[in-house]
């Protein structure tokens, strides 16, 4: 579906000069290396999470895959075509949904944008009705279609963005931070939407997000990019397994116990009776649990993974001495 | 029109209606412009019967028809493209499975049609209020040929002016320059052939007289039969030349531009 080999993108940033004619005829440039020699393959109906710190090169990659940007060097093939050629057959099968930019017609209603989309993508009446129905149902957004786009809230607009952007049932979708700026309920709604859309249509999806929960909930495979290079490409569960330092053990106590008894196990991470939480290094888990079951009166005990944020932080610390996600 | 273009047309009309007042004020300005020019030439002909090769009727006909034809030929939405390039909105159109040039041509047609409807009403108003007499349209075939070429010449120049946005955010200066040139050497206020002959013939090499001056001349029957074939040939050359340049600048722009943001 998607093949990228030794892809490099260097932005030529034009440095402004004093006057228009120098600007046009004697331009000066600064080079920004956004992608350095990255390669990956994505198969049919995969959903890949694409993460990395700000400025890592995620959006740049998606722009190249969708044909907006011309690569500096390397090979890019999407559905056996070169995206930059933007042939009509290719464009009809992809969608690029950006959380930060919208393609709806600002002054008109979503329905107007949908009508335009329908004729441009040559969707017949029957499919049109069916797709609009399904998309609005999944997003629970039927009543928003006739409102002028400029009157919608950010979350509502994102939903409409999805209805318009996916109307043509694309085979490949690039989601660039689709949940940015949304509240937890809208984030959840968009996430669920992407999940059911994917299981229904078997579309190939690349998703970027700084809310790692999105990635954790949706993607089996993870690609991490940092300073324009891919630093991890593999399954999500692998990285969780590999970079989990500690697990979170939550014990619901039966009755009050005194401090020394708790400290016998470890310093509690949080304690609000009846719940007490310990962070326990992975290697010591069996031993500690044994200890807990023997020494504490409890009615419930759960072992939770570290948050995905912590895991990615650990990953970056170990690999790059840098701690941001 | 095939459906996508018809839909682009309809959608653009709706967008206009969101800014009705803007549009009405714009028409008002054009109408006052026309009145001013009309009064000016009426005053000139108060004291004389002819001006160069023009009688009062043919001069008044020229300026009235020229205003109508320029409304259609110059009507355009392309000025927004420069801004779309700079704020990245253009990505939305790039990703649509449709030709960018055709998409914008359909949008331009909307602007042209909206404006011409009003311009016709305004013309009717002038004729009725001031009892102006105007020559009935002549040479419809020649008019049509020059008119179509004029539309394309204007379209490709307009596109080129917007594509400057790929290289600099200062897109307004060149467009302003163009508008000024159209003002003075395209024949909005007077027919170009009242200029000294040398200047007039030099102008005929540029694209400006082909926008609406020559179509108007055909319409009022002022055909220079010695030159008309050459004129038509030159206008065709401009159409193809500008198309070629616009296309290659578009391609280059797409390749080199970095499409800002996020
Ligand atoms: N149009 C552009 N012109 C010049 N440099 C750019 C352009 N777009 C991005 N860059 C630079 O390229 C690098 C990669 O940017 P990119 O937008 O791909 O990052 P990202 O991973 O999407 O970051 P974020 O998480 O902040 O969205 C950054 O250093 C950025 O400053
Ligand atoms: Mg980004």
mmCIF file with all atom_site columns, C-alpha atoms in Angstrom, chain B residues 41-42 44-46 48-63 133-135 191 193-194 217 220 222:
data_model
loop_
_atom_site.group_PDB
_atom_site.id
_atom_site.type_symbol
_atom_site.label_atom_id
_atom_site.label_alt_id
_atom_site.label_comp_id
_atom_site.label_asym_id
_atom_site.label_entity_id
_atom_site.label_seq_id
_atom_site.pdbx_PDB_ins_code
_atom_site.Cartn_x
_atom_site.Cartn_y
_atom_site.Cartn_z
_atom_site.occupancy
_atom_site.B_iso_or_equiv
_atom_site.pdbx_formal_charge
_atom_site.auth_seq_id
_atom_site.auth_comp_id
_atom_site.auth_asym_id
_atom_site.auth_atom_id
_atom_site.pdbx_PDB_model_num
ATOM 1  C CA . UNK B 1 41  ? -17.635 62.164 -22.535 1.00 0.00 ? 41  UNK B CA 1
ATOM 2  C CA . UNK B 1 42  ? -21.093 63.738 -22.790 1.00 0.00 ? 42  UNK B CA 1
ATOM 3  C CA . UNK B 1 44  ? -16.709 66.629 -24.304 1.00 0.00 ? 44  UNK B CA 1
ATOM 4  C CA . UNK B 1 45  ? -19.277 66.232 -27.030 1.00 0.00 ? 45  UNK B CA 1
ATOM 5  C CA . UNK B 1 46  ? -21.185 69.330 -25.881 1.00 0.00 ? 46  UNK B CA 1
ATOM 6  C CA . UNK B 1 48  ? -17.898 69.264 -30.777 1.00 0.00 ? 48  UNK B CA 1
ATOM 7  C CA . UNK B 1 49  ? -19.396 66.714 -33.094 1.00 0.00 ? 49  UNK B CA 1
ATOM 8  C CA . UNK B 1 50  ? -16.537 64.294 -33.267 1.00 0.00 ? 50  UNK B CA 1
ATOM 9  C CA . UNK B 1 51  ? -13.444 63.212 -31.387 1.00 0.00 ? 51  UNK B CA 1
ATOM 10 C CA . UNK B 1 52  ? -10.876 61.536 -33.625 1.00 0.00 ? 52  UNK B CA 1
ATOM 11 C CA . UNK B 1 53  ? -12.775 58.900 -35.502 1.00 0.00 ? 53  UNK B CA 1
ATOM 12 C CA . UNK B 1 54  ? -15.618 58.900 -32.995 1.00 0.00 ? 54  UNK B CA 1
ATOM 13 C CA . UNK B 1 55  ? -19.011 60.518 -33.204 1.00 0.00 ? 55  UNK B CA 1
ATOM 14 C CA . UNK B 1 56  ? -20.845 61.134 -29.948 1.00 0.00 ? 56  UNK B CA 1
ATOM 15 C CA . UNK B 1 57  ? -22.945 58.006 -30.380 1.00 0.00 ? 57  UNK B CA 1
ATOM 16 C CA . UNK B 1 58  ? -20.019 55.769 -31.152 1.00 0.00 ? 58  UNK B CA 1
ATOM 17 C CA . UNK B 1 59  ? -17.983 57.160 -28.243 1.00 0.00 ? 59  UNK B CA 1
ATOM 18 C CA . UNK B 1 60  ? -20.814 56.727 -25.756 1.00 0.00 ? 60  UNK B CA 1
ATOM 19 C CA . UNK B 1 61  ? -21.457 53.246 -27.165 1.00 0.00 ? 61  UNK B CA 1
ATOM 20 C CA . UNK B 1 62  ? -17.796 52.439 -26.760 1.00 0.00 ? 62  UNK B CA 1
ATOM 21 C CA . UNK B 1 63  ? -17.612 53.354 -23.106 1.00 0.00 ? 63  UNK B CA 1
ATOM 22 C CA . UNK B 1 133 ? -28.458 56.219 -27.665 1.00 0.00 ? 133 UNK B CA 1
ATOM 23 C CA . UNK B 1 134 ? -26.188 53.325 -28.364 1.00 0.00 ? 134 UNK B CA 1
ATOM 24 C CA . UNK B 1 135 ? -25.198 51.480 -31.465 1.00 0.00 ? 135 UNK B CA 1
ATOM 25 C CA . UNK B 1 191 ? -10.822 53.856 -26.834 1.00 0.00 ? 191 UNK B CA 1
ATOM 26 C CA . UNK B 1 193 ? -7.041  54.337 -30.960 1.00 0.00 ? 193 UNK B CA 1
ATOM 27 C CA . UNK B 1 194 ? -7.458  57.983 -29.984 1.00 0.00 ? 194 UNK B CA 1
ATOM 28 C CA . UNK B 1 217 ? -14.454 47.686 -31.066 1.00 0.00 ? 217 UNK B CA 1
ATOM 29 C CA . UNK B 1 220 ? -19.554 48.731 -32.188 1.00 0.00 ? 220 UNK B CA 1
ATOM 30 C CA . UNK B 1 222 ? -15.090 49.654 -35.594 1.00 0.00 ? 222 UNK B CA 1
#
